[in-house]
GROMACS .gro file of C-alpha atoms in nm:
model
  418
    1MET     CA    1   0.353   1.422   1.955
    2LYS     CA    2   0.378   1.196   1.653
    3LEU     CA    3   0.333   1.496   1.420
    4LYS     CA    4   0.604   1.689   1.605
    5THR     CA    5   0.841   1.390   1.586
    6ARG     CA    6   0.764   1.342   1.217
    7LEU     CA    7   0.829   1.711   1.137
    8ALA     CA    8   1.155   1.699   1.334
    9TYR     CA    9   1.262   1.393   1.134
   10ILE     CA   10   1.176   1.562   0.803
   11PHE     CA   11   1.374   1.878   0.882
   12LYS     CA   12   1.670   1.686   1.026
   13LYS     CA   13   1.697   1.388   0.790
   14GLU     CA   14   1.497   1.450   0.471
   15LEU     CA   15   1.541   1.823   0.404
   16THR     CA   16   1.908   1.806   0.318
   17PRO     CA   17   2.069   2.068   0.088
   18TYR     CA   18   2.072   1.805  -0.187
   19SER     CA   19   1.702   1.716  -0.154
   20ILE     CA   20   1.609   2.086  -0.134
   21THR     CA   21   1.799   2.144  -0.461
   22ILE     CA   22   1.620   1.852  -0.629
   23LEU     CA   23   1.282   1.969  -0.500
   24SER     CA   24   1.346   2.323  -0.619
   25ILE     CA   25   1.453   2.214  -0.969
   26GLY     CA   26   1.162   1.969  -0.984
   27PHE     CA   27   0.913   2.233  -0.873
   28ILE     CA   28   1.041   2.478  -1.135
   29PHE     CA   29   1.012   2.206  -1.401
   30ILE     CA   30   0.654   2.126  -1.289
   31LEU     CA   31   0.566   2.496  -1.319
   32ALA     CA   32   0.724   2.502  -1.666
   33LEU     CA   33   0.511   2.204  -1.770
   34ILE     CA   34   0.196   2.371  -1.636
   35ALA     CA   35   0.284   2.686  -1.831
   36TYR     CA   36   0.340   2.470  -2.141
   37PHE     CA   37  -0.002   2.306  -2.095
   38SER     CA   38  -0.162   2.650  -2.049
   39ILE     CA   39  -0.005   2.788  -2.367
   40ASN     CA   40  -0.127   2.481  -2.559
   41SER     CA   41  -0.454   2.447  -2.368
   42PHE     CA   42  -0.676   2.466  -2.678
   43ARG     CA   43  -0.480   2.188  -2.850
   44LEU     CA   44  -0.469   1.982  -2.529
   45ILE     CA   45  -0.846   2.007  -2.473
   46GLU     CA   46  -0.912   1.918  -2.836
   47LEU     CA   47  -0.684   1.613  -2.820
   48LEU     CA   48  -0.826   1.503  -2.485
   49SER     CA   49  -1.183   1.519  -2.617
   50LYS     CA   50  -1.075   1.312  -2.916
   51MET     CA   51  -0.871   1.057  -2.719
   52LYS     CA   52  -1.051   1.061  -2.383
   53PHE     CA   53  -1.125   0.687  -2.375
   54GLU     CA   54  -0.769   0.595  -2.474
   55PHE     CA   55  -0.625   0.840  -2.220
   56LEU     CA   56  -0.843   0.707  -1.938
   57PHE     CA   57  -0.780   0.344  -2.033
   58LEU     CA   58  -0.403   0.394  -2.041
   59LEU     CA   59  -0.409   0.579  -1.710
   60ILE     CA   60  -0.611   0.308  -1.535
   61THR     CA   61  -0.395   0.036  -1.692
   62GLY     CA   62  -0.082   0.221  -1.582
   63PHE     CA   63  -0.196   0.235  -1.219
   64PHE     CA   64  -0.306  -0.127  -1.232
   65LEU     CA   65   0.036  -0.237  -1.359
   66TYR     CA   66   0.210   0.002  -1.116
   67SER     CA   67   0.079  -0.210  -0.829
   68PHE     CA   68   0.290  -0.499  -0.961
   69LYS     CA   69   0.633  -0.394  -0.838
   70TYR     CA   70   0.905  -0.649  -0.784
   71ASP     CA   71   1.246  -0.646  -0.621
   72ILE     CA   72   1.473  -0.846  -0.849
   73LEU     CA   73   1.837  -0.854  -0.733
   74ASN     CA   74   1.751  -0.566  -0.495
   75THR     CA   75   1.623  -0.359  -0.789
   76THR     CA   76   1.266  -0.231  -0.788
   77ILE     CA   77   1.111  -0.322  -1.123
   78THR     CA   78   0.801  -0.134  -1.240
   79PHE     CA   79   0.600  -0.123  -1.560
   80ASN     CA   80   0.657   0.250  -1.619
   81ALA     CA   81   0.857   0.191  -1.939
   82PHE     CA   82   0.589  -0.035  -2.083
   83ILE     CA   83   0.286   0.187  -2.016
   84ILE     CA   84   0.455   0.516  -2.110
   85TYR     CA   85   0.596   0.391  -2.440
   86ILE     CA   86   0.260   0.234  -2.527
   87SER     CA   87   0.091   0.565  -2.441
   88ASN     CA   88   0.340   0.753  -2.656
   89ILE     CA   89   0.255   0.544  -2.960
   90ILE     CA   90  -0.123   0.571  -2.908
   91LEU     CA   91  -0.151   0.933  -2.789
   92TYR     CA   92   0.122   1.093  -3.000
   93LEU     CA   93   0.271   0.889  -3.283
   94ASN     CA   94  -0.065   0.755  -3.398
   95LEU     CA   95  -0.192   1.113  -3.443
   96ASN     CA   96   0.114   1.263  -3.608
   97LEU     CA   97   0.232   1.008  -3.861
   98LYS     CA   98   0.156   1.094  -4.222
   99ASP     CA   99   0.241   0.830  -4.482
  100GLY     CA  100   0.467   0.665  -4.226
  101ILE     CA  101   0.666   0.986  -4.159
  102LEU     CA  102   0.646   1.165  -3.825
  103LEU     CA  103   0.557   1.535  -3.841
  104PHE     CA  104   0.766   1.630  -3.538
  105ASN     CA  105   0.649   1.941  -3.359
  106TYR     CA  106   0.714   2.025  -2.994
  107ASN     CA  107   0.367   2.179  -2.961
  108VAL     CA  108   0.184   1.859  -3.051
  109VAL     CA  109   0.371   1.651  -2.791
  110VAL     CA  110   0.135   1.810  -2.539
  111LEU     CA  111  -0.097   1.512  -2.490
  112ILE     CA  112   0.170   1.253  -2.412
  113LEU     CA  113   0.352   1.496  -2.180
  114PHE     CA  114   0.021   1.564  -2.006
  115PHE     CA  115  -0.024   1.188  -1.964
  116ILE     CA  116   0.322   1.157  -1.803
  117PHE     CA  117   0.251   1.457  -1.580
  118THR     CA  118  -0.090   1.319  -1.471
  119TYR     CA  119   0.041   0.965  -1.421
  120PHE     CA  120   0.313   1.072  -1.176
  121ILE     CA  121   0.128   1.355  -1.001
  122LEU     CA  122  -0.153   1.110  -0.918
  123GLN     CA  123   0.110   0.893  -0.750
  124ILE     CA  124   0.178   1.181  -0.510
  125VAL     CA  125  -0.196   1.202  -0.440
  126PHE     CA  126  -0.208   0.825  -0.392
  127TYR     CA  127   0.080   0.825  -0.139
  128ALA     CA  128  -0.072   1.124   0.042
  129PHE     CA  129  -0.406   0.940   0.068
  130LEU     CA  130  -0.230   0.637   0.221
  131ARG     CA  131  -0.028   0.867   0.452
  132ARG     CA  132   0.294   0.733   0.307
  133LEU     CA  133   0.411   1.052   0.141
  134SER     CA  134   0.760   1.177   0.226
  135ILE     CA  135   1.008   1.435   0.101
  136TYR     CA  136   1.210   1.150  -0.048
  137LYS     CA  137   0.912   1.016  -0.248
  138ILE     CA  138   0.818   1.363  -0.375
  139SER     CA  139   1.179   1.417  -0.486
  140ILE     CA  140   1.185   1.083  -0.667
  141ILE     CA  141   0.854   1.153  -0.844
  142PHE     CA  142   0.977   1.498  -0.954
  143ILE     CA  143   1.291   1.334  -1.093
  144ARG     CA  144   1.081   1.077  -1.280
  145ILE     CA  145   0.857   1.340  -1.436
  146PHE     CA  146   1.172   1.514  -1.563
  147LEU     CA  147   1.323   1.181  -1.669
  148TRP     CA  148   1.025   1.053  -1.867
  149THR     CA  149   0.960   1.388  -2.031
  150LEU     CA  150   1.318   1.387  -2.156
  151LEU     CA  151   1.301   1.019  -2.258
  152ILE     CA  152   0.980   1.053  -2.459
  153ILE     CA  153   1.091   1.370  -2.637
  154SER     CA  154   1.423   1.199  -2.721
  155PHE     CA  155   1.247   0.886  -2.846
  156ASN     CA  156   1.010   1.085  -3.067
  157TYR     CA  157   1.297   1.289  -3.204
  158LEU     CA  158   1.480   0.967  -3.298
  159VAL     CA  159   1.166   0.842  -3.476
  160TYR     CA  160   1.158   1.171  -3.667
  161LEU     CA  161   1.534   1.174  -3.733
  162PHE     CA  162   1.550   0.818  -3.870
  163LYS     CA  163   1.211   0.848  -4.046
  164ILE     CA  164   1.078   0.533  -3.877
  165ASP     CA  165   0.729   0.412  -3.967
  166ILE     CA  166   0.640   0.279  -3.623
  167PHE     CA  167   0.330   0.098  -3.753
  168ASN     CA  168   0.515  -0.087  -4.030
  169LEU     CA  169   0.836  -0.202  -3.870
  170ASN     CA  170   1.076  -0.421  -4.065
  171LEU     CA  171   1.420  -0.572  -4.012
  172ASN     CA  172   1.588  -0.253  -4.135
  173ASN     CA  173   1.446  -0.074  -3.831
  174ILE     CA  174   1.634  -0.297  -3.585
  175LEU     CA  175   1.913  -0.036  -3.572
  176PHE     CA  176   1.661   0.225  -3.459
  177VAL     CA  177   1.536  -0.002  -3.180
  178ILE     CA  178   1.894  -0.059  -3.058
  179ILE     CA  179   1.972   0.316  -3.066
  180ALA     CA  180   1.645   0.397  -2.887
  181ILE     CA  181   1.713   0.141  -2.614
  182PHE     CA  182   2.070   0.262  -2.555
  183ALA     CA  183   1.959   0.627  -2.555
  184HIS     CA  184   1.694   0.535  -2.298
  185GLY     CA  185   1.951   0.346  -2.089
  186PHE     CA  186   2.206   0.630  -2.096
  187ILE     CA  187   1.955   0.894  -1.984
  188LYS     CA  188   1.797   0.671  -1.720
  189THR     CA  189   2.138   0.575  -1.573
  190PHE     CA  190   2.209   0.941  -1.499
  191PHE     CA  191   1.872   0.989  -1.331
  192SER     CA  192   1.910   0.660  -1.140
  193PHE     CA  193   2.231   0.802  -0.998
  194LEU     CA  194   2.035   1.106  -0.881
  195GLU     CA  195   1.783   0.879  -0.708
  196SER     CA  196   2.066   0.685  -0.540
  197SER     CA  197   2.219   1.016  -0.429
  198ILE     CA  198   1.896   1.119  -0.259
  199GLN     CA  199   1.889   0.787  -0.073
  200LYS     CA  200   2.267   0.805  -0.014
  201LYS     CA  201   2.275   0.442  -0.129
  202TYR     CA  202   2.539   0.348  -0.382
  203LEU     CA  203   2.563  -0.020  -0.291
  204ASP     CA  204   2.495  -0.242  -0.593
  205PHE     CA  205   2.431   0.069  -0.806
  206PHE     CA  206   2.579  -0.080  -1.123
  207GLY     CA  207   2.397  -0.408  -1.069
  208LYS     CA  208   2.070  -0.221  -1.033
  209VAL     CA  209   2.139  -0.015  -1.345
  210LEU     CA  210   2.214  -0.328  -1.550
  211MET     CA  211   1.899  -0.502  -1.427
  212SER     CA  212   1.688  -0.192  -1.493
  213PHE     CA  213   1.843  -0.157  -1.840
  214PHE     CA  214   1.763  -0.519  -1.925
  215VAL     CA  215   1.402  -0.500  -1.801
  216ASP     CA  216   1.334  -0.163  -1.966
  217SER     CA  217   1.482  -0.293  -2.293
  218VAL     CA  218   1.234  -0.582  -2.293
  219PHE     CA  219   0.946  -0.347  -2.210
  220ILE     CA  220   1.044  -0.095  -2.480
  221LEU     CA  221   1.074  -0.365  -2.743
  222PHE     CA  222   0.744  -0.520  -2.635
  223SER     CA  223   0.562  -0.184  -2.630
  224ILE     CA  224   0.697  -0.092  -2.976
  225LEU     CA  225   0.582  -0.425  -3.119
  226LEU     CA  226   0.242  -0.396  -2.952
  227GLY     CA  227   0.205  -0.030  -3.043
  228SER     CA  228   0.302  -0.096  -3.403
  229ILE     CA  229  -0.009  -0.311  -3.453
  230TYR     CA  230  -0.238  -0.076  -3.258
  231GLN     CA  231  -0.410   0.054  -3.574
  232LYS     CA  232  -0.499  -0.302  -3.667
  233ILE     CA  233  -0.641  -0.420  -3.332
  234ASP     CA  234  -0.805  -0.101  -3.189
  235ILE     CA  235  -0.819   0.000  -2.823
  236LEU     CA  236  -1.075  -0.263  -2.713
  237ASN     CA  237  -0.866  -0.556  -2.837
  238MET     CA  238  -0.559  -0.397  -2.683
  239ALA     CA  239  -0.750  -0.379  -2.353
  240PHE     CA  240  -0.810  -0.755  -2.370
  241PHE     CA  241  -0.444  -0.813  -2.453
  242ILE     CA  242  -0.315  -0.606  -2.161
  243SER     CA  243  -0.574  -0.769  -1.932
  244PHE     CA  244  -0.433  -1.107  -2.032
  245LEU     CA  245  -0.083  -0.975  -1.954
  246ALA     CA  246  -0.204  -0.854  -1.613
  247ILE     CA  247  -0.359  -1.197  -1.536
  248VAL     CA  248  -0.031  -1.370  -1.621
  249ILE     CA  249   0.158  -1.124  -1.400
  250SER     CA  250  -0.096  -1.177  -1.119
  251LEU     CA  251  -0.044  -1.552  -1.137
  252PHE     CA  252   0.333  -1.507  -1.130
  253ARG     CA  253   0.305  -1.274  -0.832
  254TYR     CA  254   0.080  -1.522  -0.649
  255VAL     CA  255   0.331  -1.803  -0.696
  256SER     CA  256   0.629  -1.585  -0.599
  257SER     CA  257   0.453  -1.444  -0.289
  258LYS     CA  258   0.375  -1.800  -0.175
  259SER     CA  259   0.740  -1.897  -0.211
  260PHE     CA  260   0.911  -1.580  -0.086
  261GLU     CA  261   0.846  -1.628   0.286
  262ASN     CA  262   0.935  -1.996   0.256
  263ILE     CA  263   1.272  -1.896   0.110
  264LEU     CA  264   1.312  -1.637   0.386
  265TYR     CA  265   1.234  -1.902   0.648
  266HIS     CA  266   1.494  -2.144   0.516
  267LYS     CA  267   1.757  -1.866   0.497
  268LEU     CA  268   1.691  -1.771   0.858
  269THR     CA  269   1.687  -2.131   0.986
  270SER     CA  270   2.048  -2.163   0.872
  271ILE     CA  271   2.135  -1.888   1.123
  272ILE     CA  272   1.868  -1.869   1.395
  273ASN     CA  273   1.841  -2.153   1.645
  274PHE     CA  274   1.463  -2.189   1.619
  275SER     CA  275   1.444  -2.446   1.900
  276TYR     CA  276   1.465  -2.157   2.147
  277TYR     CA  277   1.206  -1.938   1.978
  278SER     CA  278   0.956  -2.171   1.810
  279LYS     CA  279   0.739  -2.472   1.899
  280ASP     CA  280   0.777  -2.623   1.551
  281ASN     CA  281   1.135  -2.705   1.456
  282VAL     CA  282   1.051  -2.868   1.125
  283LEU     CA  283   0.777  -2.741   0.898
  284PRO     CA  284   0.644  -2.879   0.568
  285HIS     CA  285   0.722  -2.690   0.248
  286TYR     CA  286   0.451  -2.685  -0.017
  287PRO     CA  287   0.521  -2.381  -0.239
  288LEU     CA  288   0.163  -2.324  -0.364
  289ASP     CA  289  -0.046  -2.463  -0.079
  290TYR     CA  290   0.142  -2.362   0.232
  291LYS     CA  291   0.316  -2.039   0.319
  292ILE     CA  292   0.550  -2.028   0.617
  293GLU     CA  293   0.503  -1.701   0.802
  294ILE     CA  294   0.799  -1.609   1.020
  295SER     CA  295   0.587  -1.382   1.242
  296GLN     CA  296   0.363  -1.678   1.336
  297ILE     CA  297   0.646  -1.922   1.401
  298ILE     CA  298   0.849  -1.705   1.639
  299ASP     CA  299   0.698  -1.640   1.980
  300GLN     CA  300   0.481  -1.328   1.998
  301SER     CA  301   0.697  -1.180   2.274
  302ILE     CA  302   0.977  -1.138   2.019
  303ASN     CA  303   0.957  -0.790   1.864
  304TYR     CA  304   1.277  -0.775   1.659
  305LEU     CA  305   1.506  -0.974   1.438
  306THR     CA  306   1.842  -0.812   1.506
  307PHE     CA  307   2.092  -0.855   1.220
  308VAL     CA  308   2.451  -0.826   1.344
  309VAL     CA  309   2.788  -0.816   1.165
  310ILE     CA  310   3.116  -0.809   1.360
  311LYS     CA  311   3.435  -0.714   1.178
  312PHE     CA  312   3.760  -0.853   1.322
  313ASN     CA  313   4.117  -0.760   1.235
  314ASN     CA  314   4.233  -1.110   1.139
  315THR     CA  315   4.125  -1.473   1.114
  316ASP     CA  316   4.296  -1.567   1.444
  317GLU     CA  317   4.055  -1.340   1.629
  318ILE     CA  318   3.761  -1.507   1.451
  319SER     CA  319   3.890  -1.851   1.552
  320ALA     CA  320   3.924  -1.741   1.915
  321PHE     CA  321   3.573  -1.596   1.901
  322PHE     CA  322   3.423  -1.926   1.780
  323ASN     CA  323   3.626  -2.149   2.013
  324ASN     CA  324   3.498  -1.964   2.318
  325ASN     CA  325   3.140  -1.905   2.210
  326ILE     CA  326   2.930  -1.872   2.527
  327PHE     CA  327   2.607  -1.775   2.352
  328LYS     CA  328   2.424  -2.106   2.323
  329LYS     CA  329   2.111  -1.952   2.173
  330ILE     CA  330   2.302  -1.767   1.901
  331ASN     CA  331   2.453  -1.922   1.589
  332PHE     CA  332   2.730  -1.728   1.415
  333SER     CA  333   2.850  -1.770   1.058
  334VAL     CA  334   3.161  -1.634   0.888
  335VAL     CA  335   3.117  -1.403   0.589
  336LYS     CA  336   3.401  -1.255   0.389
  337SER     CA  337   3.737  -1.327   0.551
  338ASN     CA  338   3.709  -1.112   0.860
  339CYS     CA  339   3.337  -1.074   0.938
  340VAL     CA  340   3.097  -1.276   1.153
  341PHE     CA  341   2.721  -1.261   1.094
  342THR     CA  342   2.418  -1.359   1.301
  343VAL     CA  343   2.046  -1.290   1.342
  344ILE     CA  344   1.905  -1.265   1.694
  345PRO     CA  345   1.534  -1.271   1.780
  346SER     CA  346   1.496  -1.023   2.065
  347LYS     CA  347   1.251  -0.825   2.274
  348LYS     CA  348   1.238  -0.448   2.269
  349SER     CA  349   1.391  -0.414   2.613
  350GLU     CA  350   1.680  -0.654   2.563
  351TYR     CA  351   1.821  -0.617   2.210
  352PHE     CA  352   2.078  -0.349   2.293
  353LYS     CA  353   2.197  -0.542   2.600
  354LEU     CA  354   2.252  -0.845   2.373
  355ILE     CA  355   2.446  -0.629   2.129
  356GLN     CA  356   2.664  -0.492   2.409
  357ASP     CA  357   2.723  -0.840   2.556
  358ILE     CA  358   2.829  -0.980   2.218
  359PHE     CA  359   3.062  -0.685   2.161
  360ASN     CA  360   3.218  -0.719   2.507
  361TYR     CA  361   3.272  -1.090   2.446
  362SER     CA  362   3.417  -1.040   2.096
  363GLU     CA  363   3.677  -0.785   2.207
  364LYS     CA  364   3.828  -1.012   2.473
  365ASN     CA  365   4.050  -1.185   2.218
  366CYS     CA  366   4.125  -0.879   2.006
  367VAL     CA  367   4.435  -0.660   2.009
  368GLU     CA  368   4.229  -0.378   1.861
  369LYS     CA  369   3.861  -0.337   1.929
  370PRO     CA  370   3.642  -0.501   1.663
  371LYS     CA  371   3.373  -0.306   1.479
  372MET     CA  372   3.008  -0.405   1.504
  373CYS     CA  373   2.712  -0.303   1.291
  374TYR     CA  374   2.350  -0.403   1.352
  375PHE     CA  375   1.998  -0.349   1.221
  376ASN     CA  376   1.672  -0.409   1.409
  377ALA     CA  377   1.391  -0.537   1.188
  378ARG     CA  378   1.055  -0.477   1.355
  379ARG     CA  379   0.801  -0.760   1.340
  380LYS     CA  380   0.569  -0.576   1.100
  381ILE     CA  381   0.836  -0.563   0.827
  382TRP     CA  382   0.956  -0.924   0.849
  383LYS     CA  383   0.764  -1.010   0.531
  384ASN     CA  384   0.980  -0.762   0.334
  385ILE     CA  385   1.319  -0.870   0.467
  386ASP     CA  386   1.592  -0.953   0.218
  387VAL     CA  387   1.860  -1.125   0.426
  388ASP     CA  388   2.131  -1.102   0.160
  389TYR     CA  389   2.075  -0.731   0.102
  390ILE     CA  390   2.076  -0.646   0.474
  391LEU     CA  391   2.402  -0.839   0.511
  392LYS     CA  392   2.559  -0.643   0.225
  393VAL     CA  393   2.445  -0.312   0.375
  394LEU     CA  394   2.592  -0.393   0.718
  395ILE     CA  395   2.925  -0.506   0.571
  396ASN     CA  396   2.936  -0.196   0.351
  397LYS     CA  397   2.868   0.026   0.653
  398LEU     CA  398   3.163  -0.126   0.838
  399LYS     CA  399   3.383  -0.097   0.531
  400ASN     CA  400   3.303   0.271   0.477
  401ASN     CA  401   3.328   0.377   0.842
  402LYS     CA  402   3.700   0.329   0.900
  403LYS     CA  403   3.737   0.679   1.039
  404ASN     CA  404   3.428   0.647   1.257
  405SER     CA  405   3.522   0.640   1.625
  406GLU     CA  406   3.209   0.441   1.714
  407ASN     CA  407   3.267   0.070   1.768
  408ILE     CA  408   2.896  -0.016   1.755
  409ILE     CA  409   2.703   0.127   1.460
  410GLU     CA  410   2.326   0.105   1.423
  411VAL     CA  411   2.171   0.108   1.074
  412MET     CA  412   1.831   0.275   1.081
  413HIS     CA  413   1.511   0.139   0.926
  414SER     CA  414   1.486   0.439   0.690
  415TYR     CA  415   1.830   0.358   0.545
  416ILE     CA  416   1.736  -0.001   0.458
  417PHE     CA  417   1.383   0.060   0.332
  418SER     CA  418   1.379   0.419   0.200
   0.00000   0.00000   0.00000
């Protein structure tokens, strides 16, 4: 039954005309890459035999760093830019620079393109192994293979065009670095828009692009500086250096993971009346030694945190709503000028009744019916909740559904977390 439901969801929700187009283009591009590797198979095998340890080390390092993904300002930050640009310098530029001048040839780019291809295709295998593979993820990975192939070829062409000696950088090359970073940002912005189109999420798009541009710029600069001294420190010393980087990142992630749920707890306590749902009303806050877990504080009979936004027509209706609040267990807060927000812990059998009761109460003092939007966060995803982002999504849904005849709109889990 689960398989049948999953297939029905894929064909109804994921296999849209847009995603089918992306998959088709991506599949054709993958076939073109395979044909390219076949045509240059002798050169590829020769380069792989010569650089097998470097290739394997970079691949393992890439997957290790890939596990460190962060959401900064609702933007997923990965280390793709760092590992791919490092790989480009080691697997391509290092082999094709003669007296500091790049001998650019599309046929000898084969090893770095094979690395990009392998790196992302293995991600599909990884998601399939964990049973987390979806049409959306395959589409995104296809886009990224296309994106990084284009980015690396463009970067290498700029190195060739400006005659940059990547291993002997000087202040005169700062212009090249700026051009390379902006070229990277321009191309990636276009492909980021494609990813947002697949998700049908345009909220905070420009903010995400700016954050991604800033992070990638740092990674590109860092990888160029590190790659430029590669000939002087060899692969073993580079391994120690990247291991040190990974340890620092691990420490940062440990500290941030300890603090994240504490921050989430204090955000929710400003809205949820915990005296009705928890034995402990006040908990200590020690960022490194104690982690507050929402799922352990709230009674186990509670299955959902239901995020609700109600949009009124004017401030008088909001005032009337607050003055006659009959829901003693529920705290409401005003956001924007015409929206009310709350979070309600609820059981599976009662959350929709609560939603309906709140809506019925809110429309008593309204000339026109208010609009309501809600999202049910299941207990197992409470650790990944971003309260501010969910609030923005709900408000945006209400804002963009003016012509929708529905007064109560549910936002699905796949929309928030896809």
